[in-house]
Amino acid sequence: MGHVLGIDLGGTNVKTIVVDADDPSHIEFDESSETRAELGRDAVLERIVAGARRAIAAVGRVERVGVGAPGPLDIERGRSVRMPNLPGWEDVPIVAELEARLGLPVALINDARALTLAEHTLGAGRGTEAMACFALGTGVGGGVVVGGRLLLGMNGTVGELGHQTIEPAGLTCTCGSRGCLEQYASGPAIARAAGTPTAREVVAAAQAGDERALAVLETTGTALGIGIANVVLAIGPARVVVGGGVAQAGDLLLEPARRELFRRVRVMPVDRVEIVRGELGPHAGALGAALWALTR
């Protein structure tokens, strides 16, 4: 089939890759640029298109495009519903806009479902029949695999694991609810709790032994563990994959999550559930978008 282009539209960055359709693990083009959401959706669309054109020029020819985008989407109609971390993206015909500008078929999927698909196909979830994935970044997304297949449900909305309630009277979430996991385990939530500009600084400080940063990651991991426990009880996954930028914290985040899982789940063999860090790093979302395009 040739080449497939994968785009991961995030609240902070747009990642663009091109893979070989016969071997999607082989990345032939790789670029990341700032989203600049404050410039408005038309400007962001132009930045996406410009990146896609640079990719096409680099590899010579692309057959199709996959786009992973945040927030609730209507993947059947190729439109956004709303994007809490990208203001102004309510009911945008993403597929139609990009197909018109690029002249290529475009397939749309939620960015965290794309990450889940990539990790299950090529990464830390390989070989599992049942798997849950948490994507910790600007927000908290997720996805679930059951029977070896990515579950999508109504308009691709299955897997919004970041918007499960873990604190009924908790913080107000950008989705409009209260006490969502996203408000306790996303990058901005970690930065807010530590009083630093970014979660990356918190992780670096914790890795250097800073007690305050370590305490913040302990609290974050505990919140994540509550969310994982809920999903484990619902689908019984053999493996839970934690990806996204925040996963760079590794066991400083995952160990508290494991402890909380063991504290909360008593009615199934929880010792057989692995909680692991994603293997595909910053490429995961764009890889998953490319894989999604290959299946459409």
PDB file of C-alpha atoms in Angstrom:
ATOM      1  CA  MET A   1       0.000   0.000   0.000  1.00  0.00           C
ATOM      2  CA  GLY A   2       2.949   2.358   0.388  1.00  0.00           C
ATOM      3  CA  HIS A   3       3.002   5.018   3.098  1.00  0.00           C
ATOM      4  CA  VAL A   4       0.460   6.049   5.719  1.00  0.00           C
ATOM      5  CA  LEU A   5       0.551   9.349   7.564  1.00  0.00           C
ATOM      6  CA  GLY A   6      -0.392   9.519  11.248  1.00  0.00           C
ATOM      7  CA  ILE A   7      -1.215  12.771  13.033  1.00  0.00           C
ATOM      8  CA  ASP A   8      -1.583  13.160  16.786  1.00  0.00           C
ATOM      9  CA  LEU A   9      -3.329  16.429  17.642  1.00  0.00           C
ATOM     10  CA  GLY A  10      -2.647  17.302  21.270  1.00  0.00           C
ATOM     11  CA  GLY A  11      -3.346  20.274  23.471  1.00  0.00           C
ATOM     12  CA  THR A  12       0.375  21.085  23.513  1.00  0.00           C
ATOM     13  CA  ASN A  13       1.929  19.554  20.374  1.00  0.00           C
ATOM     14  CA  VAL A  14       1.007  18.149  16.974  1.00  0.00           C
ATOM     15  CA  LYS A  15       3.020  15.045  16.104  1.00  0.00           C
ATOM     16  CA  THR A  16       3.256  13.870  12.504  1.00  0.00           C
ATOM     17  CA  ILE A  17       4.764  10.586  11.332  1.00  0.00           C
ATOM     18  CA  VAL A  18       4.824   8.498   8.180  1.00  0.00           C
ATOM     19  CA  VAL A  19       5.028   4.710   8.376  1.00  0.00           C
ATOM     20  CA  ASP A  20       5.444   1.892   5.907  1.00  0.00           C
ATOM     21  CA  ALA A  21       2.014   0.301   5.445  1.00  0.00           C
ATOM     22  CA  ASP A  22       3.570  -3.172   5.248  1.00  0.00           C
ATOM     23  CA  ASP A  23       5.619  -2.599   8.408  1.00  0.00           C
ATOM     24  CA  PRO A  24       4.007   0.135  10.555  1.00  0.00           C
ATOM     25  CA  SER A  25       6.766  -0.145  13.138  1.00  0.00           C
ATOM     26  CA  HIS A  26       9.095   1.430  10.539  1.00  0.00           C
ATOM     27  CA  ILE A  27       8.825   5.224  10.870  1.00  0.00           C
ATOM     28  CA  GLU A  28      10.073   7.104   7.822  1.00  0.00           C
ATOM     29  CA  PHE A  29       9.204  10.664   8.891  1.00  0.00           C
ATOM     30  CA  ASP A  30       8.860  12.116  12.367  1.00  0.00           C
ATOM     31  CA  GLU A  31       8.070  15.702  13.357  1.00  0.00           C
ATOM     32  CA  SER A  32       6.614  17.510  16.352  1.00  0.00           C
ATOM     33  CA  SER A  33       5.478  21.131  16.475  1.00  0.00           C
ATOM     34  CA  GLU A  34       3.562  23.288  18.920  1.00  0.00           C
ATOM     35  CA  THR A  35      -0.220  23.199  18.573  1.00  0.00           C
ATOM     36  CA  ARG A  36      -0.614  26.917  19.372  1.00  0.00           C
ATOM     37  CA  ALA A  37      -4.278  26.424  20.237  1.00  0.00           C
ATOM     38  CA  GLU A  38      -4.525  30.082  21.290  1.00  0.00           C
ATOM     39  CA  LEU A  39      -4.309  31.076  17.617  1.00  0.00           C
ATOM     40  CA  GLY A  40      -7.686  29.451  16.913  1.00  0.00           C
ATOM     41  CA  ARG A  41      -8.822  26.330  15.137  1.00  0.00           C
ATOM     42  CA  ASP A  42      -8.244  27.579  11.569  1.00  0.00           C
ATOM     43  CA  ALA A  43      -4.623  28.359  12.386  1.00  0.00           C
ATOM     44  CA  VAL A  44      -4.192  24.973  14.028  1.00  0.00           C
ATOM     45  CA  LEU A  45      -5.706  23.244  10.987  1.00  0.00           C
ATOM     46  CA  GLU A  46      -3.235  25.096   8.778  1.00  0.00           C
ATOM     47  CA  ARG A  47      -0.364  23.966  11.004  1.00  0.00           C
ATOM     48  CA  ILE A  48      -1.591  20.354  10.747  1.00  0.00           C
ATOM     49  CA  VAL A  49      -1.827  20.615   6.961  1.00  0.00           C
ATOM     50  CA  ALA A  50       1.615  22.224   6.689  1.00  0.00           C
ATOM     51  CA  GLY A  51       3.136  19.402   8.722  1.00  0.00           C
ATOM     52  CA  ALA A  52       1.358  16.800   6.591  1.00  0.00           C
ATOM     53  CA  ARG A  53       2.654  18.409   3.411  1.00  0.00           C
ATOM     54  CA  ARG A  54       6.212  18.409   4.747  1.00  0.00           C
ATOM     55  CA  ALA A  55       5.832  14.716   5.525  1.00  0.00           C
ATOM     56  CA  ILE A  56       4.485  13.924   2.065  1.00  0.00           C
ATOM     57  CA  ALA A  57       7.311  15.884   0.440  1.00  0.00           C
ATOM     58  CA  ALA A  58       9.841  13.936   2.506  1.00  0.00           C
ATOM     59  CA  VAL A  59       8.614  10.433   1.601  1.00  0.00           C
ATOM     60  CA  GLY A  60       7.266  11.101  -1.890  1.00  0.00           C
ATOM     61  CA  ARG A  61       3.784   9.628  -1.639  1.00  0.00           C
ATOM     62  CA  VAL A  62       1.165   8.894   1.023  1.00  0.00           C
ATOM     63  CA  GLU A  63      -1.929   6.770   0.456  1.00  0.00           C
ATOM     64  CA  ARG A  64      -4.057   7.743   3.431  1.00  0.00           C
ATOM     65  CA  VAL A  65      -4.078   9.728   6.659  1.00  0.00           C
ATOM     66  CA  GLY A  66      -5.097   8.892  10.213  1.00  0.00           C
ATOM     67  CA  VAL A  67      -5.795  11.600  12.781  1.00  0.00           C
ATOM     68  CA  GLY A  68      -5.964  11.131  16.534  1.00  0.00           C
ATOM     69  CA  ALA A  69      -7.716  14.043  18.236  1.00  0.00           C
ATOM     70  CA  PRO A  70      -8.616  14.699  21.877  1.00  0.00           C
ATOM     71  CA  GLY A  71     -12.028  14.857  23.472  1.00  0.00           C
ATOM     72  CA  PRO A  72     -15.343  13.329  22.440  1.00  0.00           C
ATOM     73  CA  LEU A  73     -15.570  12.826  18.694  1.00  0.00           C
ATOM     74  CA  ASP A  74     -18.189  11.654  16.235  1.00  0.00           C
ATOM     75  CA  ILE A  75     -15.920   9.343  14.286  1.00  0.00           C
ATOM     76  CA  GLU A  76     -18.786   8.122  12.089  1.00  0.00           C
ATOM     77  CA  ARG A  77     -19.262  11.635  10.703  1.00  0.00           C
ATOM     78  CA  GLY A  78     -15.614  12.636  11.054  1.00  0.00           C
ATOM     79  CA  ARG A  79     -16.315  15.554  13.379  1.00  0.00           C
ATOM     80  CA  SER A  80     -15.268  16.783  16.775  1.00  0.00           C
ATOM     81  CA  VAL A  81     -17.955  17.089  19.450  1.00  0.00           C
ATOM     82  CA  ARG A  82     -15.909  19.229  21.823  1.00  0.00           C
ATOM     83  CA  MET A  83     -12.316  19.369  22.937  1.00  0.00           C
ATOM     84  CA  PRO A  84     -12.005  20.598  26.526  1.00  0.00           C
ATOM     85  CA  ASN A  85      -8.291  21.352  26.093  1.00  0.00           C
ATOM     86  CA  LEU A  86      -8.704  22.970  22.654  1.00  0.00           C
ATOM     87  CA  PRO A  87     -11.265  25.776  22.944  1.00  0.00           C
ATOM     88  CA  GLY A  88     -13.271  26.562  19.827  1.00  0.00           C
ATOM     89  CA  TRP A  89     -13.241  23.029  18.444  1.00  0.00           C
ATOM     90  CA  GLU A  90     -16.944  22.297  18.935  1.00  0.00           C
ATOM     91  CA  ASP A  91     -18.512  20.408  15.998  1.00  0.00           C
ATOM     92  CA  VAL A  92     -15.601  20.843  13.585  1.00  0.00           C
ATOM     93  CA  PRO A  93     -15.702  18.679  10.409  1.00  0.00           C
ATOM     94  CA  ILE A  94     -12.099  17.554  10.833  1.00  0.00           C
ATOM     95  CA  VAL A  95     -12.157  14.820   8.189  1.00  0.00           C
ATOM     96  CA  ALA A  96     -13.833  16.975   5.533  1.00  0.00           C
ATOM     97  CA  GLU A  97     -11.479  19.904   6.223  1.00  0.00           C
ATOM     98  CA  LEU A  98      -8.326  17.789   5.940  1.00  0.00           C
ATOM     99  CA  GLU A  99      -9.510  15.739   2.950  1.00  0.00           C
ATOM    100  CA  ALA A 100     -10.279  18.955   1.069  1.00  0.00           C
ATOM    101  CA  ARG A 101      -6.856  20.430   1.816  1.00  0.00           C
ATOM    102  CA  LEU A 102      -4.740  17.297   1.369  1.00  0.00           C
ATOM    103  CA  GLY A 103      -6.669  15.421  -1.305  1.00  0.00           C
ATOM    104  CA  LEU A 104      -6.293  12.151   0.616  1.00  0.00           C
ATOM    105  CA  PRO A 105      -8.700   9.894   2.521  1.00  0.00           C
ATOM    106  CA  VAL A 106      -8.659  10.713   6.250  1.00  0.00           C
ATOM    107  CA  ALA A 107      -9.778   8.542   9.172  1.00  0.00           C
ATOM    108  CA  LEU A 108     -10.496  10.055  12.604  1.00  0.00           C
ATOM    109  CA  ILE A 109     -10.101   8.452  16.019  1.00  0.00           C
ATOM    110  CA  ASN A 110      -9.793   9.680  19.591  1.00  0.00           C
ATOM    111  CA  ASP A 111      -6.131  10.245  20.449  1.00  0.00           C
ATOM    112  CA  ALA A 112      -6.104   7.994  23.511  1.00  0.00           C
ATOM    113  CA  ARG A 113      -7.851   5.199  21.606  1.00  0.00           C
ATOM    114  CA  ALA A 114      -5.138   5.629  18.970  1.00  0.00           C
ATOM    115  CA  LEU A 115      -2.463   5.270  21.658  1.00  0.00           C
ATOM    116  CA  THR A 116      -4.227   2.165  22.961  1.00  0.00           C
ATOM    117  CA  LEU A 117      -4.343   0.632  19.487  1.00  0.00           C
ATOM    118  CA  ALA A 118      -0.633   1.286  18.983  1.00  0.00           C
ATOM    119  CA  GLU A 119       0.434  -0.136  22.337  1.00  0.00           C
ATOM    120  CA  HIS A 120      -1.719  -3.221  21.810  1.00  0.00           C
ATOM    121  CA  THR A 121      -0.463  -3.793  18.270  1.00  0.00           C
ATOM    122  CA  LEU A 122       3.199  -2.805  18.552  1.00  0.00           C
ATOM    123  CA  GLY A 123       3.967  -1.945  22.164  1.00  0.00           C
ATOM    124  CA  ALA A 124       3.489  -2.938  25.797  1.00  0.00           C
ATOM    125  CA  GLY A 125       0.109  -4.601  25.225  1.00  0.00           C
ATOM    126  CA  ARG A 126       1.206  -7.051  22.525  1.00  0.00           C
ATOM    127  CA  GLY A 127      -0.334 -10.483  22.873  1.00  0.00           C
ATOM    128  CA  THR A 128      -3.015  -9.550  25.419  1.00  0.00           C
ATOM    129  CA  GLU A 129      -6.667 -10.464  24.970  1.00  0.00           C
ATOM    130  CA  ALA A 130      -7.840  -7.860  27.476  1.00  0.00           C
ATOM    131  CA  MET A 131      -5.979  -4.631  28.155  1.00  0.00           C
ATOM    132  CA  ALA A 132      -6.672  -1.158  29.523  1.00  0.00           C
ATOM    133  CA  CYS A 133      -4.642   1.895  28.634  1.00  0.00           C
ATOM    134  CA  PHE A 134      -4.365   5.233  30.426  1.00  0.00           C
ATOM    135  CA  ALA A 135      -2.859   8.168  28.520  1.00  0.00           C
ATOM    136  CA  LEU A 136      -1.582  10.820  30.916  1.00  0.00           C
ATOM    137  CA  GLY A 137      -0.742  14.142  29.314  1.00  0.00           C
ATOM    138  CA  THR A 138      -2.469  17.506  29.012  1.00  0.00           C
ATOM    139  CA  GLY A 139      -5.573  15.523  29.916  1.00  0.00           C
ATOM    140  CA  VAL A 140      -6.181  11.891  30.834  1.00  0.00           C
ATOM    141  CA  GLY A 141      -7.536   9.638  28.125  1.00  0.00           C
ATOM    142  CA  GLY A 142      -7.795   5.911  27.745  1.00  0.00           C
ATOM    143  CA  GLY A 143      -8.896   2.895  25.826  1.00  0.00           C
ATOM    144  CA  VAL A 144      -9.845  -0.732  26.370  1.00  0.00           C
ATOM    145  CA  VAL A 145      -9.174  -3.897  24.422  1.00  0.00           C
ATOM    146  CA  VAL A 146     -11.409  -6.937  24.992  1.00  0.00           C
ATOM    147  CA  GLY A 147     -11.167 -10.170  23.033  1.00  0.00           C
ATOM    148  CA  GLY A 148      -8.112  -8.768  21.284  1.00  0.00           C
ATOM    149  CA  ARG A 149     -10.104  -5.902  19.760  1.00  0.00           C
ATOM    150  CA  LEU A 150     -10.156  -2.205  20.540  1.00  0.00           C
ATOM    151  CA  LEU A 151     -13.618  -1.311  21.832  1.00  0.00           C
ATOM    152  CA  LEU A 152     -15.134   1.852  20.377  1.00  0.00           C
ATOM    153  CA  GLY A 153     -18.864   1.770  21.125  1.00  0.00           C
ATOM    154  CA  MET A 154     -21.095   4.730  20.363  1.00  0.00           C
ATOM    155  CA  ASN A 155     -19.156   7.129  18.109  1.00  0.00           C
ATOM    156  CA  GLY A 156     -15.861   5.798  19.427  1.00  0.00           C
ATOM    157  CA  THR A 157     -16.476   7.027  22.975  1.00  0.00           C
ATOM    158  CA  VAL A 158     -15.677   3.819  24.885  1.00  0.00           C
ATOM    159  CA  GLY A 159     -12.553   4.317  26.975  1.00  0.00           C
ATOM    160  CA  GLU A 160     -12.915   7.818  28.447  1.00  0.00           C
ATOM    161  CA  LEU A 161     -11.107   6.536  31.537  1.00  0.00           C
ATOM    162  CA  GLY A 162      -9.930   9.997  32.578  1.00  0.00           C
ATOM    163  CA  HIS A 163     -13.510  11.092  33.137  1.00  0.00           C
ATOM    164  CA  GLN A 164     -14.497   8.447  35.638  1.00  0.00           C
ATOM    165  CA  THR A 165     -15.315   9.971  39.016  1.00  0.00           C
ATOM    166  CA  ILE A 166     -12.798   9.155  41.724  1.00  0.00           C
ATOM    167  CA  GLU A 167     -13.807  11.949  44.138  1.00  0.00           C
ATOM    168  CA  PRO A 168     -17.584  12.628  44.140  1.00  0.00           C
ATOM    169  CA  ALA A 169     -17.293  16.148  45.565  1.00  0.00           C
ATOM    170  CA  GLY A 170     -13.942  16.810  43.933  1.00  0.00           C
ATOM    171  CA  LEU A 171     -12.518  19.407  41.590  1.00  0.00           C
ATOM    172  CA  THR A 172     -14.559  20.664  38.654  1.00  0.00           C
ATOM    173  CA  CYS A 173     -13.350  19.099  35.411  1.00  0.00           C
ATOM    174  CA  THR A 174     -13.124  20.700  31.983  1.00  0.00           C
ATOM    175  CA  CYS A 175     -15.715  18.140  30.835  1.00  0.00           C
ATOM    176  CA  GLY A 176     -18.286  19.722  33.194  1.00  0.00           C
ATOM    177  CA  SER A 177     -18.344  16.965  35.807  1.00  0.00           C
ATOM    178  CA  ARG A 178     -16.614  16.894  39.196  1.00  0.00           C
ATOM    179  CA  GLY A 179     -13.900  14.716  40.661  1.00  0.00           C
ATOM    180  CA  CYS A 180     -12.696  13.199  37.376  1.00  0.00           C
ATOM    181  CA  LEU A 181      -9.397  11.304  37.379  1.00  0.00           C
ATOM    182  CA  GLU A 182      -8.088  13.888  34.900  1.00  0.00           C
ATOM    183  CA  GLN A 183      -8.124  16.513  37.643  1.00  0.00           C
ATOM    184  CA  TYR A 184      -5.719  14.435  39.741  1.00  0.00           C
ATOM    185  CA  ALA A 185      -3.447  12.592  37.274  1.00  0.00           C
ATOM    186  CA  SER A 186      -2.918  14.859  34.253  1.00  0.00           C
ATOM    187  CA  GLY A 187       0.219  16.886  33.657  1.00  0.00           C
ATOM    188  CA  PRO A 188      -1.440  20.189  34.623  1.00  0.00           C
ATOM    189  CA  ALA A 189      -2.870  18.586  37.776  1.00  0.00           C
ATOM    190  CA  ILE A 190       0.592  17.412  38.838  1.00  0.00           C
ATOM    191  CA  ALA A 191       2.102  20.830  38.141  1.00  0.00           C
ATOM    192  CA  ARG A 192      -0.682  22.545  40.087  1.00  0.00           C
ATOM    193  CA  ALA A 193      -0.224  20.255  43.078  1.00  0.00           C
ATOM    194  CA  ALA A 194       3.523  20.893  43.145  1.00  0.00           C
ATOM    195  CA  GLY A 195       3.345  24.609  42.395  1.00  0.00           C
ATOM    196  CA  THR A 196       5.555  24.319  39.315  1.00  0.00           C
ATOM    197  CA  PRO A 197       4.985  25.383  35.677  1.00  0.00           C
ATOM    198  CA  THR A 198       5.068  21.833  34.272  1.00  0.00           C
ATOM    199  CA  ALA A 199       4.773  18.211  35.337  1.00  0.00           C
ATOM    200  CA  ARG A 200       8.134  17.542  33.685  1.00  0.00           C
ATOM    201  CA  GLU A 201       9.810  19.629  36.381  1.00  0.00           C
ATOM    202  CA  VAL A 202       8.022  17.654  39.079  1.00  0.00           C
ATOM    203  CA  VAL A 203       9.191  14.356  37.610  1.00  0.00           C
ATOM    204  CA  ALA A 204      12.771  15.600  37.299  1.00  0.00           C
ATOM    205  CA  ALA A 205      12.740  16.830  40.905  1.00  0.00           C
ATOM    206  CA  ALA A 206      11.294  13.545  42.151  1.00  0.00           C
ATOM    207  CA  GLN A 207      13.935  11.567  40.272  1.00  0.00           C
ATOM    208  CA  ALA A 208      16.535  13.739  42.027  1.00  0.00           C
ATOM    209  CA  GLY A 209      15.022  12.855  45.402  1.00  0.00           C
ATOM    210  CA  ASP A 210      12.984  15.987  46.153  1.00  0.00           C
ATOM    211  CA  GLU A 211      10.549  15.055  48.927  1.00  0.00           C
ATOM    212  CA  ARG A 212       7.740  17.384  47.876  1.00  0.00           C
ATOM    213  CA  ALA A 213       7.852  16.161  44.291  1.00  0.00           C
ATOM    214  CA  LEU A 214       7.922  12.547  45.469  1.00  0.00           C
ATOM    215  CA  ALA A 215       4.851  13.188  47.628  1.00  0.00           C
ATOM    216  CA  VAL A 216       2.991  14.712  44.678  1.00  0.00           C
ATOM    217  CA  LEU A 217       3.711  11.671  42.504  1.00  0.00           C
ATOM    218  CA  GLU A 218       2.668   9.364  45.350  1.00  0.00           C
ATOM    219  CA  THR A 219      -0.690  11.152  45.548  1.00  0.00           C
ATOM    220  CA  THR A 220      -1.034  11.123  41.767  1.00  0.00           C
ATOM    221  CA  GLY A 221      -0.228   7.411  41.589  1.00  0.00           C
ATOM    222  CA  THR A 222      -2.799   6.678  44.286  1.00  0.00           C
ATOM    223  CA  ALA A 223      -5.476   8.505  42.306  1.00  0.00           C
ATOM    224  CA  LEU A 224      -4.437   6.614  39.192  1.00  0.00           C
ATOM    225  CA  GLY A 225      -4.632   3.358  41.149  1.00  0.00           C
ATOM    226  CA  ILE A 226      -8.257   4.072  42.056  1.00  0.00           C
ATOM    227  CA  GLY A 227      -9.062   4.580  38.381  1.00  0.00           C
ATOM    228  CA  ILE A 228      -7.189   1.426  37.417  1.00  0.00           C
ATOM    229  CA  ALA A 229      -9.016  -0.584  40.090  1.00  0.00           C
ATOM    230  CA  ASN A 230     -12.373   0.509  38.675  1.00  0.00           C
ATOM    231  CA  VAL A 231     -11.407  -0.557  35.152  1.00  0.00           C
ATOM    232  CA  VAL A 232      -9.848  -3.841  36.307  1.00  0.00           C
ATOM    233  CA  LEU A 233     -13.110  -4.780  38.002  1.00  0.00           C
ATOM    234  CA  ALA A 234     -15.059  -3.895  34.864  1.00  0.00           C
ATOM    235  CA  ILE A 235     -13.069  -5.726  32.160  1.00  0.00           C
ATOM    236  CA  GLY A 236     -10.497  -7.941  33.928  1.00  0.00           C
ATOM    237  CA  PRO A 237      -7.440  -6.973  31.858  1.00  0.00           C
ATOM    238  CA  ALA A 238      -4.218  -8.957  32.065  1.00  0.00           C
ATOM    239  CA  ARG A 239      -2.268  -5.758  31.537  1.00  0.00           C
ATOM    240  CA  VAL A 240      -2.775  -2.066  32.198  1.00  0.00           C
ATOM    241  CA  VAL A 241      -0.558   0.186  30.097  1.00  0.00           C
ATOM    242  CA  VAL A 242       0.188   3.729  31.239  1.00  0.00           C
ATOM    243  CA  GLY A 243       1.375   6.023  28.462  1.00  0.00           C
ATOM    244  CA  GLY A 244       1.647   9.721  27.711  1.00  0.00           C
ATOM    245  CA  GLY A 245       4.199  12.250  28.842  1.00  0.00           C
ATOM    246  CA  VAL A 246       3.480  11.826  32.563  1.00  0.00           C
ATOM    247  CA  ALA A 247       4.418   8.130  32.303  1.00  0.00           C
ATOM    248  CA  GLN A 248       8.040   9.297  32.145  1.00  0.00           C
ATOM    249  CA  ALA A 249       7.839   9.191  35.954  1.00  0.00           C
ATOM    250  CA  GLY A 250       7.949   5.386  35.702  1.00  0.00           C
ATOM    251  CA  ASP A 251       7.725   3.492  38.983  1.00  0.00           C
ATOM    252  CA  LEU A 252       7.583   6.714  40.998  1.00  0.00           C
ATOM    253  CA  LEU A 253       4.031   6.880  39.645  1.00  0.00           C
ATOM    254  CA  LEU A 254       3.266   3.218  38.953  1.00  0.00           C
ATOM    255  CA  GLU A 255       4.255   1.765  42.329  1.00  0.00           C
ATOM    256  CA  PRO A 256       1.667   3.815  44.257  1.00  0.00           C
ATOM    257  CA  ALA A 257      -0.880   2.819  41.593  1.00  0.00           C
ATOM    258  CA  ARG A 258      -0.031  -0.870  42.079  1.00  0.00           C
ATOM    259  CA  ARG A 259      -0.375  -0.565  45.850  1.00  0.00           C
ATOM    260  CA  GLU A 260      -3.758   1.118  45.505  1.00  0.00           C
ATOM    261  CA  LEU A 261      -4.949  -1.545  43.071  1.00  0.00           C
ATOM    262  CA  PHE A 262      -4.077  -4.267  45.598  1.00  0.00           C
ATOM    263  CA  ARG A 263      -5.807  -2.348  48.395  1.00  0.00           C
ATOM    264  CA  ARG A 264      -9.057  -1.950  46.485  1.00  0.00           C
ATOM    265  CA  VAL A 265      -9.580  -5.079  44.397  1.00  0.00           C
ATOM    266  CA  ARG A 266     -10.422  -8.164  46.485  1.00  0.00           C
ATOM    267  CA  VAL A 267     -12.780 -10.197  44.315  1.00  0.00           C
ATOM    268  CA  MET A 268     -10.471 -11.263  41.485  1.00  0.00           C
ATOM    269  CA  PRO A 269      -6.855 -12.493  41.123  1.00  0.00           C
ATOM    270  CA  VAL A 270      -5.358  -9.009  41.014  1.00  0.00           C
ATOM    271  CA  ASP A 271      -1.839 -10.431  41.354  1.00  0.00           C
ATOM    272  CA  ARG A 272      -2.189 -11.503  37.703  1.00  0.00           C
ATOM    273  CA  VAL A 273      -2.752  -7.918  36.532  1.00  0.00           C
ATOM    274  CA  GLU A 274       0.363  -6.110  35.307  1.00  0.00           C
ATOM    275  CA  ILE A 275       0.651  -2.317  35.405  1.00  0.00           C
ATOM    276  CA  VAL A 276       3.359  -1.299  32.953  1.00  0.00           C
ATOM    277  CA  ARG A 277       4.644   1.784  31.246  1.00  0.00           C
ATOM    278  CA  GLY A 278       3.941   2.193  27.539  1.00  0.00           C
ATOM    279  CA  GLU A 279       6.770   1.252  25.212  1.00  0.00           C
ATOM    280  CA  LEU A 280       6.165   3.560  22.257  1.00  0.00           C
ATOM    281  CA  GLY A 281       6.783   6.911  23.931  1.00  0.00           C
ATOM    282  CA  PRO A 282       5.852  10.109  22.088  1.00  0.00           C
ATOM    283  CA  HIS A 283       5.174   8.228  18.838  1.00  0.00           C
ATOM    284  CA  ALA A 284       2.323   6.159  20.257  1.00  0.00           C
ATOM    285  CA  GLY A 285      -0.601   8.421  19.384  1.00  0.00           C
ATOM    286  CA  ALA A 286       0.523   9.143  15.830  1.00  0.00           C
ATOM    287  CA  LEU A 287       1.369   5.465  15.270  1.00  0.00           C
ATOM    288  CA  GLY A 288      -2.101   4.499  16.453  1.00  0.00           C
ATOM    289  CA  ALA A 289      -3.673   7.052  14.116  1.00  0.00           C
ATOM    290  CA  ALA A 290      -1.735   5.539  11.209  1.00  0.00           C
ATOM    291  CA  LEU A 291      -2.796   2.039  12.245  1.00  0.00           C
ATOM    292  CA  TRP A 292      -6.395   3.206  12.424  1.00  0.00           C
ATOM    293  CA  ALA A 293      -6.175   4.567   8.886  1.00  0.00           C
ATOM    294  CA  LEU A 294      -4.900   1.185   7.730  1.00  0.00           C
ATOM    295  CA  THR A 295      -8.015  -0.543   9.101  1.00  0.00           C
ATOM    296  CA  ARG A 296     -10.580   1.794   7.549  1.00  0.00           C
TER     297      ARG A 296
END
